[in-house]
């Protein structure tokens, strides 16, 4: 399936926090020899000669992967990329960094298929998943600039081959292109599982109607537009049909001529891979490291999910969007259009991309020998960061950009298990380039009295019949604050106390645990939260 936002890069659908913890396995790291064999002979260069300063930066990044949180006064615990690839069972990883509004460097690690000797290179194609959406949005915005579409006119005016089904919500205003691009059209179908390579593929109309051989329900309108952001791959499939109706040419062909080739994305395509390019593609892999039986899935929902690309080429796209945004001139978009794209419409959703306002540390300088950041002028105001993640069967990806700095990163993996690894790489790059909003955060941990620990130990039940157990940590444990938690029957996770009522867990997403007490100060409930996902567990009497 395709994914939505996050630098959070797990991505298939919104899971409850307890499900997240249930799947944390903490596998034993592979041996150094095994890890090195998975990484094959190491990185492949974007160019034959890499500036020595850049080469030193890359070397530091490769040895400095970091979790989301570090404990105050504890050793930092940097990790090597080779070891983390082994830990997550990710066969191949590809990275590109944008600096100065251009791709500054790219590296690829590992292999295109587990058990094979074909190495991943910066030109190996990987599925970009939902990063298809911001790319498709650029194509739609080019049509707006050409006068063929309008951001705010009813999209039904140009949608000729398919009609949005009648709905009780049809009394609200018509849907607009802005609604489709910002996930605020109240259209159903979050994402798409794709089709095994070689399977019969539905047409776009069959996908929209939910008719065989489509494997997802019909796309329907179930609420008023422009009110709330609700991620919708279905909405982008409506966009795909509208663009084909406007241009009269297949979506993939239009995107090739109007977006991909003009910015130098020579390898990228929204189309099914032609036979001559299949050998250039990496094979997708499951979380356990096994290859997909069919190699990859195909996605007729092209605007939502079908893009094949590389970090280098997506970095070029990101650099052009940033150049347009700051008025440096781009063959892709005008400045006003790029600024509309990177302005939140509903919630944090811009037009095809997600936006966050960040406030860098004024005057932050890079450490010695770390290049251009040391010369960056102090920033006294907020700036924006844009991002999108991608996830199809067997592949994960993330792109993050800072348009005012002309910097960013793209990470792609041929694995379902690549999201957390990608974020560890992002944090290492953020530390190297001075992106203070993405570096590892530091949190203080307090000790708990024996009385406080004893008050929390017990069983906590969820409404679906599952539950958590809280127990004392082993006497020889050096992790946590003397307590551990587990979804019943699953792996234990240390609990780190910030107070006797507030804890956090060092697992993906760094969920928090809040303790609820009654008037008599007895513990009655645990509230676990990861971003906007909240799970409540009542204490068993």
Coordinates of C-alpha atoms in Angstrom, one line a residue:
X1 CA 0.0 0.0 0.0
X2 CA 1.0 3.6 -0.4
X3 CA 1.8 5.8 2.6
X4 CA 1.2 9.2 3.8
X5 CA 3.3 11.6 5.8
X6 CA 5.9 11.4 8.1
X7 CA 9.8 11.9 8.4
X8 CA 8.2 8.4 9.9
X9 CA 9.7 7.4 5.8
X10 CA 6.4 3.0 8.7
X11 CA 4.0 4.0 6.5
X12 CA 1.3 1.7 5.3
X13 CA -1.6 2.9 7.4
X14 CA -2.4 4.5 10.7
X15 CA -1.7 1.7 13.3
X16 CA -2.6 1.8 17.0
X17 CA 0.4 2.3 19.3
X18 CA 0.0 -1.1 20.8
X19 CA 0.3 -2.7 17.3
X20 CA 3.5 -0.8 16.8
X21 CA 5.0 -2.1 20.0
X22 CA 3.7 -5.6 19.3
X23 CA 5.8 -5.7 16.1
X24 CA 9.0 -4.4 17.7
X25 CA 11.3 -7.5 17.7
X26 CA 14.7 -6.1 18.5
X27 CA 16.6 -8.7 16.4
X28 CA 20.2 -9.5 17.2
X29 CA 22.5 -7.5 15.1
X30 CA 24.2 -9.5 12.4
X31 CA 27.9 -10.0 12.8
X32 CA 30.2 -7.5 11.3
X33 CA 31.2 -9.9 8.6
X34 CA 27.5 -10.6 7.7
X35 CA 26.7 -6.9 7.8
X36 CA 29.5 -6.1 5.5
X37 CA 28.6 -8.8 3.1
X38 CA 25.0 -7.4 2.8
X39 CA 26.5 -4.0 2.1
X40 CA 28.6 -5.7 -0.5
X41 CA 31.7 -3.8 -1.2
X42 CA 30.3 -0.5 0.1
X43 CA 29.2 2.7 -1.5
X44 CA 28.9 3.6 -5.1
X45 CA 29.8 7.2 -6.1
X46 CA 27.6 9.7 -8.0
X47 CA 30.8 10.9 -9.7
X48 CA 34.2 9.5 -10.1
X49 CA 35.8 12.2 -8.0
X50 CA 34.2 13.4 -4.8
X51 CA 35.4 16.5 -3.1
X52 CA 37.5 15.5 0.0
X53 CA 35.4 17.6 2.3
X54 CA 32.2 15.9 1.1
X55 CA 33.8 12.5 1.3
X56 CA 34.7 13.1 4.9
X57 CA 31.1 14.2 5.6
X58 CA 29.8 11.0 4.0
X59 CA 32.2 8.9 6.0
X60 CA 31.0 10.5 9.3
X61 CA 27.4 10.0 8.3
X62 CA 28.0 6.3 7.6
X63 CA 29.3 5.8 11.1
X64 CA 26.8 8.1 13.0
X65 CA 23.3 6.8 12.6
X66 CA 21.2 7.8 15.5
X67 CA 17.9 7.1 17.2
X68 CA 15.2 9.7 17.7
X69 CA 16.1 10.2 21.4
X70 CA 19.2 10.1 23.5
X71 CA 19.3 10.1 27.2
X72 CA 20.9 13.1 29.0
X73 CA 24.4 12.2 30.2
X74 CA 24.3 8.8 28.5
X75 CA 26.8 7.9 25.8
X76 CA 25.5 9.0 22.4
X77 CA 25.6 5.5 20.9
X78 CA 26.2 6.3 17.3
X79 CA 25.7 3.3 15.0
X80 CA 27.2 2.3 11.6
X81 CA 25.0 2.1 8.5
X82 CA 26.3 -1.4 7.8
X83 CA 25.2 -2.6 11.2
X84 CA 21.8 -1.0 11.0
X85 CA 21.1 -2.4 7.6
X86 CA 21.8 -5.9 9.1
X87 CA 19.6 -5.0 12.1
X88 CA 16.6 -4.1 10.0
X89 CA 17.3 -6.7 7.3
X90 CA 17.3 -4.1 4.6
X91 CA 19.2 -5.5 1.5
X92 CA 19.7 -2.2 -0.2
X93 CA 19.6 1.6 0.6
X94 CA 20.1 4.6 -1.7
X95 CA 20.7 8.2 -0.5
X96 CA 21.1 11.6 -2.1
X97 CA 21.7 14.9 -0.4
X98 CA 20.8 18.3 -1.9
X99 CA 22.9 21.3 -1.0
X100 CA 23.1 24.6 -2.8
X101 CA 20.0 23.8 -4.9
X102 CA 21.7 20.8 -6.5
X103 CA 22.4 17.2 -5.7
X104 CA 25.7 17.4 -3.8
X105 CA 26.3 13.7 -3.4
X106 CA 24.7 10.3 -3.7
X107 CA 25.5 6.9 -2.4
X108 CA 24.0 3.4 -2.7
X109 CA 24.6 0.5 -0.3
X110 CA 23.9 -3.2 -0.4
X111 CA 22.4 -5.3 -3.1
X112 CA 19.4 -5.1 -5.5
X113 CA 18.2 -8.5 -4.3
X114 CA 19.0 -10.5 -1.2
X115 CA 21.3 -13.4 -1.9
X116 CA 22.3 -11.9 -5.2
X117 CA 25.6 -10.1 -6.1
X118 CA 24.1 -7.3 -8.1
X119 CA 24.9 -4.2 -6.2
X120 CA 22.7 -1.3 -5.7
X121 CA 24.0 1.9 -7.4
X122 CA 22.8 5.5 -7.4
X123 CA 21.2 4.7 -10.8
X124 CA 19.3 1.6 -9.6
X125 CA 15.5 2.2 -9.9
X126 CA 13.3 1.8 -6.8
X127 CA 9.6 2.4 -6.3
X128 CA 8.9 5.8 -4.8
X129 CA 5.4 4.9 -3.6
X130 CA 3.5 8.0 -2.5
X131 CA 6.3 10.3 -3.5
X132 CA 4.4 9.8 -6.8
X133 CA 1.9 12.3 -5.3
X134 CA 4.0 15.5 -5.0
X135 CA 5.5 14.6 -8.4
X136 CA 2.0 14.3 -9.9
X137 CA 1.0 17.6 -8.2
X138 CA 3.8 19.4 -10.1
X139 CA 2.3 18.1 -13.3
X140 CA -1.1 19.3 -12.3
X141 CA 0.3 22.7 -11.3
X142 CA 2.0 23.0 -14.7
X143 CA -1.5 22.6 -16.3
X144 CA -2.8 25.3 -14.0
X145 CA 0.0 27.6 -15.2
X146 CA -0.9 26.8 -18.8
X147 CA -4.5 27.7 -18.2
X148 CA -5.8 24.1 -18.8
X149 CA -6.9 23.6 -15.2
X150 CA -7.9 25.8 -12.3
X151 CA -7.0 25.3 -8.6
X152 CA -10.4 26.4 -7.4
X153 CA -12.9 25.7 -10.2
X154 CA -15.1 22.6 -10.0
X155 CA -12.9 19.6 -11.1
X156 CA -16.0 18.1 -12.7
X157 CA -15.7 20.7 -15.5
X158 CA -12.6 18.9 -16.8
X159 CA -13.4 15.4 -15.6
X160 CA -15.1 13.9 -18.7
X161 CA -14.4 10.1 -18.6
X162 CA -15.7 9.5 -15.1
X163 CA -18.3 11.1 -12.8
X164 CA -17.9 11.4 -9.1
X165 CA -20.7 9.3 -7.7
X166 CA -23.8 11.0 -6.3
X167 CA -23.7 11.5 -2.5
X168 CA -25.6 13.0 0.3
X169 CA -22.7 15.4 0.6
X170 CA -23.2 16.6 -3.0
X171 CA -25.1 19.6 -1.6
X172 CA -21.8 21.0 -0.5
X173 CA -19.7 22.9 -2.9
X174 CA -18.1 21.0 -5.8
X175 CA -14.7 19.5 -5.4
X176 CA -11.7 21.5 -6.7
X177 CA -8.2 20.6 -7.8
X178 CA -7.0 22.2 -4.6
X179 CA -9.1 19.8 -2.6
X180 CA -7.7 16.8 -4.5
X181 CA -4.1 17.9 -4.1
X182 CA -4.4 18.7 -0.4
X183 CA -6.2 15.5 0.6
X184 CA -9.2 17.6 1.7
X185 CA -11.8 16.4 -0.9
X186 CA -13.4 13.8 1.5
X187 CA -12.8 11.1 -1.0
X188 CA -12.3 7.5 0.1
X189 CA -9.6 4.8 -0.4
X190 CA -6.5 5.6 1.6
X191 CA -4.0 3.6 -0.4
X192 CA -3.5 0.7 -2.9
X193 CA -1.9 -2.7 -2.4
X194 CA -0.9 -3.0 -6.1
X195 CA -0.9 -6.1 -8.3
X196 CA 1.6 -8.8 -8.6
X197 CA 3.8 -8.3 -11.7
X198 CA 2.1 -10.1 -14.6
X199 CA -1.4 -9.9 -13.2
X200 CA -4.3 -8.4 -15.1
X201 CA -4.5 -4.7 -14.3
X202 CA -7.7 -2.7 -14.1
X203 CA -8.3 0.5 -16.0
X204 CA -8.4 3.8 -14.1
X205 CA -12.2 3.8 -14.4
X206 CA -12.3 0.3 -12.9
X207 CA -10.2 1.4 -10.0
X208 CA -12.4 4.4 -9.4
X209 CA -15.6 2.3 -9.6
X210 CA -14.1 -0.6 -7.6
X211 CA -14.9 -3.0 -10.4
X212 CA -12.9 -6.2 -11.1
X213 CA -10.1 -6.7 -11.5
X214 CA -9.6 -3.7 -9.2
X215 CA -8.7 -4.9 -5.7
X216 CA -9.9 -1.8 -3.8
X217 CA -13.4 -0.3 -3.1
X218 CA -15.0 2.4 -5.2
X219 CA -13.8 5.9 -4.6
X220 CA -16.7 7.9 -3.2
X221 CA -17.3 11.2 -1.5
X222 CA -18.3 10.9 2.1
X223 CA -18.0 14.4 3.6
X224 CA -17.8 18.1 2.8
X225 CA -14.6 19.3 1.0
X226 CA -12.0 21.7 2.4
X227 CA -12.8 21.0 6.0
X228 CA -10.3 18.4 7.1
X229 CA -7.2 16.6 5.7
X230 CA -7.8 12.9 5.2
X231 CA -5.1 11.2 3.2
X232 CA -6.6 9.8 0.0
X233 CA -4.9 7.8 -2.8
X234 CA -8.4 7.6 -4.3
X235 CA -8.4 11.4 -4.7
X236 CA -5.1 11.2 -6.6
X237 CA -6.6 8.6 -8.9
X238 CA -9.4 11.1 -9.7
X239 CA -6.6 13.6 -10.4
X240 CA -4.9 11.2 -12.7
X241 CA -8.2 10.7 -14.7
X242 CA -8.8 14.5 -14.8
X243 CA -5.3 15.2 -16.1
X244 CA -5.7 12.6 -18.9
X245 CA -9.1 14.1 -19.8
X246 CA -7.5 17.6 -20.0
X247 CA -4.4 16.6 -22.0
X248 CA -5.8 13.8 -24.1
X249 CA -2.6 11.7 -23.5
X250 CA -1.8 9.0 -21.0
X251 CA -0.8 10.3 -17.6
X252 CA 2.7 8.7 -17.7
X253 CA 3.5 10.2 -21.1
X254 CA 2.4 13.6 -20.0
X255 CA 4.5 13.4 -16.8
X256 CA 7.5 12.3 -18.8
X257 CA 7.4 15.2 -21.2
X258 CA 6.3 18.0 -18.8
X259 CA 7.9 17.1 -15.5
X260 CA 10.5 14.3 -15.5
X261 CA 12.6 15.0 -18.6
X262 CA 12.7 18.9 -18.2
X263 CA 14.5 18.5 -14.8
X264 CA 16.8 15.7 -15.9
X265 CA 14.9 12.8 -14.5
X266 CA 16.0 10.6 -17.4
X267 CA 15.5 7.2 -15.7
X268 CA 12.3 7.9 -13.8
X269 CA 8.9 6.8 -15.1
X270 CA 5.3 6.4 -14.0
X271 CA 4.7 3.7 -16.6
X272 CA 5.0 0.0 -16.2
X273 CA 8.7 -0.8 -16.5
X274 CA 9.6 -1.7 -20.0
X275 CA 11.6 -4.9 -20.4
X276 CA 14.9 -3.1 -21.2
X277 CA 14.7 -1.3 -17.8
X278 CA 13.7 -4.2 -15.6
X279 CA 17.3 -5.2 -15.1
X280 CA 18.0 -1.7 -13.7
X281 CA 15.3 -2.1 -11.0
X282 CA 15.9 -3.4 -7.4
X283 CA 13.7 -6.2 -6.2
X284 CA 11.3 -5.4 -3.3
X285 CA 11.7 -7.3 0.0
X286 CA 9.4 -8.2 3.0
X287 CA 10.2 -7.1 6.6
X288 CA 12.0 -10.4 7.2
X289 CA 14.4 -9.8 4.3
X290 CA 12.8 -12.2 1.8
X291 CA 12.3 -11.0 -1.8
X292 CA 8.8 -10.5 -3.2
X293 CA 7.9 -13.5 -5.3
X294 CA 7.0 -11.4 -8.2
X295 CA 9.8 -8.9 -7.7
X296 CA 7.5 -6.0 -7.3
X297 CA 3.9 -4.9 -7.6
X298 CA 2.5 -2.9 -10.5
X299 CA 0.3 0.2 -9.8
X300 CA -2.2 1.4 -12.4
X301 CA -3.0 4.1 -9.8
X302 CA -0.1 6.0 -11.3
X303 CA -0.5 9.5 -9.8
X304 CA -0.8 7.9 -6.3
X305 CA 1.8 5.2 -6.4
X306 CA 3.5 4.1 -9.6
X307 CA 6.7 6.3 -9.8
X308 CA 10.0 4.5 -10.3
X309 CA 13.0 6.7 -9.6
X310 CA 16.3 7.2 -7.8
X311 CA 17.2 9.5 -4.9
X312 CA 19.4 11.5 -7.3
X313 CA 16.6 12.2 -9.7
X314 CA 14.1 12.9 -6.9
X315 CA 16.7 15.2 -5.4
X316 CA 16.8 17.1 -8.7
X317 CA 13.0 17.5 -8.6
X318 CA 13.1 18.7 -5.0
X319 CA 15.9 21.2 -5.9
X320 CA 13.8 22.7 -8.7
X321 CA 10.8 23.1 -6.5
X322 CA 13.0 24.9 -4.0
X323 CA 14.5 27.1 -6.6
X324 CA 11.1 28.1 -7.9
X325 CA 9.9 28.8 -4.3
X326 CA 12.7 31.3 -3.6
X327 CA 12.5 32.9 -7.0
X328 CA 15.8 31.6 -8.4
X329 CA 14.0 30.6 -11.6
X330 CA 13.1 27.0 -12.6
X331 CA 11.8 25.5 -15.9
X332 CA 9.3 23.6 -13.8
X333 CA 7.1 26.1 -11.9
X334 CA 6.8 29.8 -11.4
X335 CA 7.5 31.3 -8.0
X336 CA 3.9 32.1 -7.1
X337 CA 2.8 28.5 -8.1
X338 CA 5.7 26.9 -6.1
X339 CA 4.7 29.1 -3.1
X340 CA 1.1 27.9 -3.4
X341 CA 2.3 24.3 -3.5
X342 CA 4.4 24.8 -0.3
X343 CA 1.7 26.6 1.7
X344 CA -0.6 24.6 3.9
X345 CA -4.1 24.4 2.6
X346 CA -5.7 22.2 5.3
X347 CA -3.8 21.1 8.3
X348 CA -0.2 20.6 7.3
X349 CA -1.1 19.5 3.8
X350 CA 0.1 21.7 1.0
X351 CA -0.5 20.9 -2.7
X352 CA 0.8 17.4 -2.9
X353 CA 3.3 17.8 -0.1
X354 CA 3.3 18.2 3.7
X355 CA 4.6 21.3 5.3
X356 CA 6.0 22.1 8.7
X357 CA 7.2 25.4 10.0
X358 CA 10.6 25.1 11.7
X359 CA 12.6 27.6 13.6
X360 CA 16.4 26.9 13.2
X361 CA 18.8 27.8 15.9
X362 CA 20.0 31.4 15.0
X363 CA 23.6 31.5 14.0
X364 CA 24.1 27.7 14.3
X365 CA 27.5 26.9 12.8
X366 CA 28.6 23.5 11.5
X367 CA 31.5 21.9 13.3
X368 CA 35.0 22.5 11.8
X369 CA 35.6 20.8 8.5
X370 CA 31.9 20.5 7.7
X371 CA 31.7 22.7 4.7
X372 CA 29.3 25.4 3.7
X373 CA 27.1 25.4 6.9
X374 CA 29.8 27.3 8.8
X375 CA 29.3 30.2 6.4
X376 CA 25.5 30.3 6.5
X377 CA 24.1 33.6 7.8
X378 CA 22.1 33.5 11.1
X379 CA 18.4 32.9 10.5
X380 CA 16.2 35.1 12.7
X381 CA 12.8 33.9 11.4
X382 CA 10.9 30.7 10.9
X383 CA 11.3 28.7 7.7
X384 CA 9.5 25.8 6.2
X385 CA 10.4 22.2 5.7
X386 CA 8.5 20.0 3.2
X387 CA 8.3 16.2 3.2
X388 CA 6.6 13.1 1.9
X389 CA 7.1 9.4 2.5
X390 CA 6.4 6.5 0.2
X391 CA 5.6 2.8 0.8
X392 CA 4.7 0.2 -1.8
X393 CA 4.9 -3.6 -1.4
X394 CA 8.6 -4.2 -0.7
X395 CA 9.9 -0.6 -0.9
X396 CA 10.0 2.5 1.4
X397 CA 11.2 6.1 0.8
X398 CA 11.3 9.5 2.2
X399 CA 12.1 13.0 0.9
X400 CA 12.7 16.1 3.0
X401 CA 13.5 19.6 1.7
X402 CA 14.3 23.0 3.0
X403 CA 13.5 25.4 0.1
X404 CA 15.0 28.5 1.7
X405 CA 18.3 26.7 2.3
X406 CA 18.4 24.8 -0.9
X407 CA 19.0 21.6 1.0
X408 CA 17.3 18.3 1.5
X409 CA 17.6 14.5 1.4
X410 CA 16.0 11.5 -0.3
X411 CA 16.4 8.0 1.0
X412 CA 15.0 4.9 -0.7
X413 CA 15.1 1.2 0.3
X414 CA 14.1 -2.0 -1.4
X415 CA 12.5 -3.2 1.8
X416 CA 9.2 -2.9 3.8
X417 CA 11.5 -2.4 6.8
X418 CA 13.3 0.7 5.5
X419 CA 11.4 3.5 7.2
X420 CA 13.1 3.5 10.6
X421 CA 16.5 3.0 9.0
X422 CA 15.8 5.9 6.6
X423 CA 15.1 8.2 9.6
X424 CA 18.3 7.1 11.3
X425 CA 20.1 8.2 8.1
X426 CA 18.1 11.4 8.0
X427 CA 19.1 12.2 11.6
X428 CA 22.8 11.6 10.9
X429 CA 22.6 13.9 7.8
X430 CA 20.7 16.5 9.9
X431 CA 23.5 16.5 12.5
X432 CA 26.1 16.9 9.8
X433 CA 24.3 19.7 7.9
X434 CA 22.9 21.6 10.9
X435 CA 19.2 20.8 10.4
X436 CA 18.4 21.3 14.1
X437 CA 14.7 20.4 13.8
X438 CA 15.6 16.8 12.7
X439 CA 18.5 15.9 14.9
X440 CA 18.3 13.5 17.8
X441 CA 16.5 15.0 20.7
X442 CA 17.8 14.8 24.3
X443 CA 15.6 13.8 27.2
X444 CA 16.3 13.7 30.9
X445 CA 15.4 10.6 32.8
X446 CA 14.6 10.6 36.5
X447 CA 14.8 7.7 39.0
X448 CA 11.7 6.3 40.6
X449 CA 11.2 5.3 44.2
X450 CA 10.4 1.7 44.9
X451 CA 6.9 2.8 46.0
X452 CA 6.3 4.5 42.6
X453 CA 7.6 1.5 40.7
X454 CA 5.5 -0.9 42.7
X455 CA 2.3 1.2 42.1
X456 CA 2.7 0.8 38.3
X457 CA 3.4 -3.0 38.2
X458 CA 0.4 -4.9 37.0
X459 CA -1.9 -5.8 34.1
X460 CA -3.7 -3.3 31.9
X461 CA -6.4 -4.3 29.5
X462 CA -7.4 -2.8 26.1
X463 CA -10.9 -2.7 24.8
X464 CA -10.2 -5.3 22.1
X465 CA -9.2 -8.0 24.6
X466 CA -5.5 -7.5 24.4
X467 CA -3.5 -5.9 27.1
X468 CA -0.2 -4.6 28.5
X469 CA 1.8 -5.9 31.3
X470 CA 4.1 -3.7 33.4
X471 CA 6.8 -5.4 35.4
X472 CA 10.0 -4.6 37.2
X473 CA 13.1 -4.6 35.0
X474 CA 15.7 -7.3 35.6
X475 CA 18.1 -6.4 38.5
X476 CA 21.1 -6.2 36.2
X477 CA 19.3 -4.0 33.6
X478 CA 21.0 -0.7 32.8
X479 CA 18.2 0.5 30.6
X480 CA 15.1 2.4 31.6
X481 CA 13.9 3.4 35.0
X482 CA 13.5 0.1 36.6
X483 CA 10.3 -0.8 34.8
X484 CA 9.4 -2.5 31.5
X485 CA 6.3 -2.8 29.4
X486 CA 5.0 -5.3 26.8
X487 CA 1.9 -6.1 24.8
X488 CA 0.9 -9.3 26.5
X489 CA 3.0 -12.2 25.3
X490 CA 5.4 -9.9 23.2
X491 CA 8.8 -8.5 23.7
X492 CA 9.6 -6.3 26.8
X493 CA 10.5 -2.7 26.2
X494 CA 12.2 -0.6 28.9
X495 CA 10.2 2.4 30.3
X496 CA 12.1 5.7 30.8
X497 CA 10.6 8.0 33.4
X498 CA 10.5 11.7 33.1
X499 CA 8.3 11.8 36.2
X500 CA 6.3 9.3 38.2
X501 CA 3.4 10.0 35.7
X502 CA 5.2 10.4 32.4
X503 CA 7.4 7.8 30.5
X504 CA 8.7 7.3 27.0
X505 CA 9.8 4.2 25.1
X506 CA 12.9 4.0 22.9
X507 CA 11.1 2.2 20.0
X508 CA 10.1 3.6 16.6
X509 CA 8.1 6.8 17.0
X510 CA 9.2 7.2 20.7
X511 CA 5.7 6.7 22.1
X512 CA 4.9 8.3 25.4
X513 CA 3.1 6.6 28.4
X514 CA 1.0 8.8 30.7
X515 CA -0.2 7.4 34.0
X516 CA -3.8 8.3 35.1
X517 CA -4.6 8.1 38.8
X518 CA -7.9 8.5 40.7
X519 CA -8.7 10.8 43.6
X520 CA -7.1 8.3 46.0
X521 CA -3.9 8.5 43.9
X522 CA -4.3 4.9 42.7
X523 CA -3.1 4.1 39.2
X524 CA -6.2 3.4 37.0
X525 CA -5.1 3.7 33.4
X526 CA -2.2 4.0 31.0
X527 CA -2.5 6.3 28.0
X528 CA 0.0 5.5 25.2
X529 CA 0.5 8.1 22.5
X530 CA 2.6 8.1 19.3
X531 CA 2.0 11.3 17.4
X532 CA -1.8 11.6 17.1
X533 CA -2.5 7.9 17.8
X534 CA -3.8 7.3 21.3
X535 CA -4.4 4.0 23.1
X536 CA -5.9 3.6 26.6
X537 CA -5.4 0.6 28.8
X538 CA -7.4 0.2 32.0
X539 CA -5.8 -1.4 35.0
X540 CA -7.1 -4.8 35.9
X541 CA -8.5 -5.0 39.4

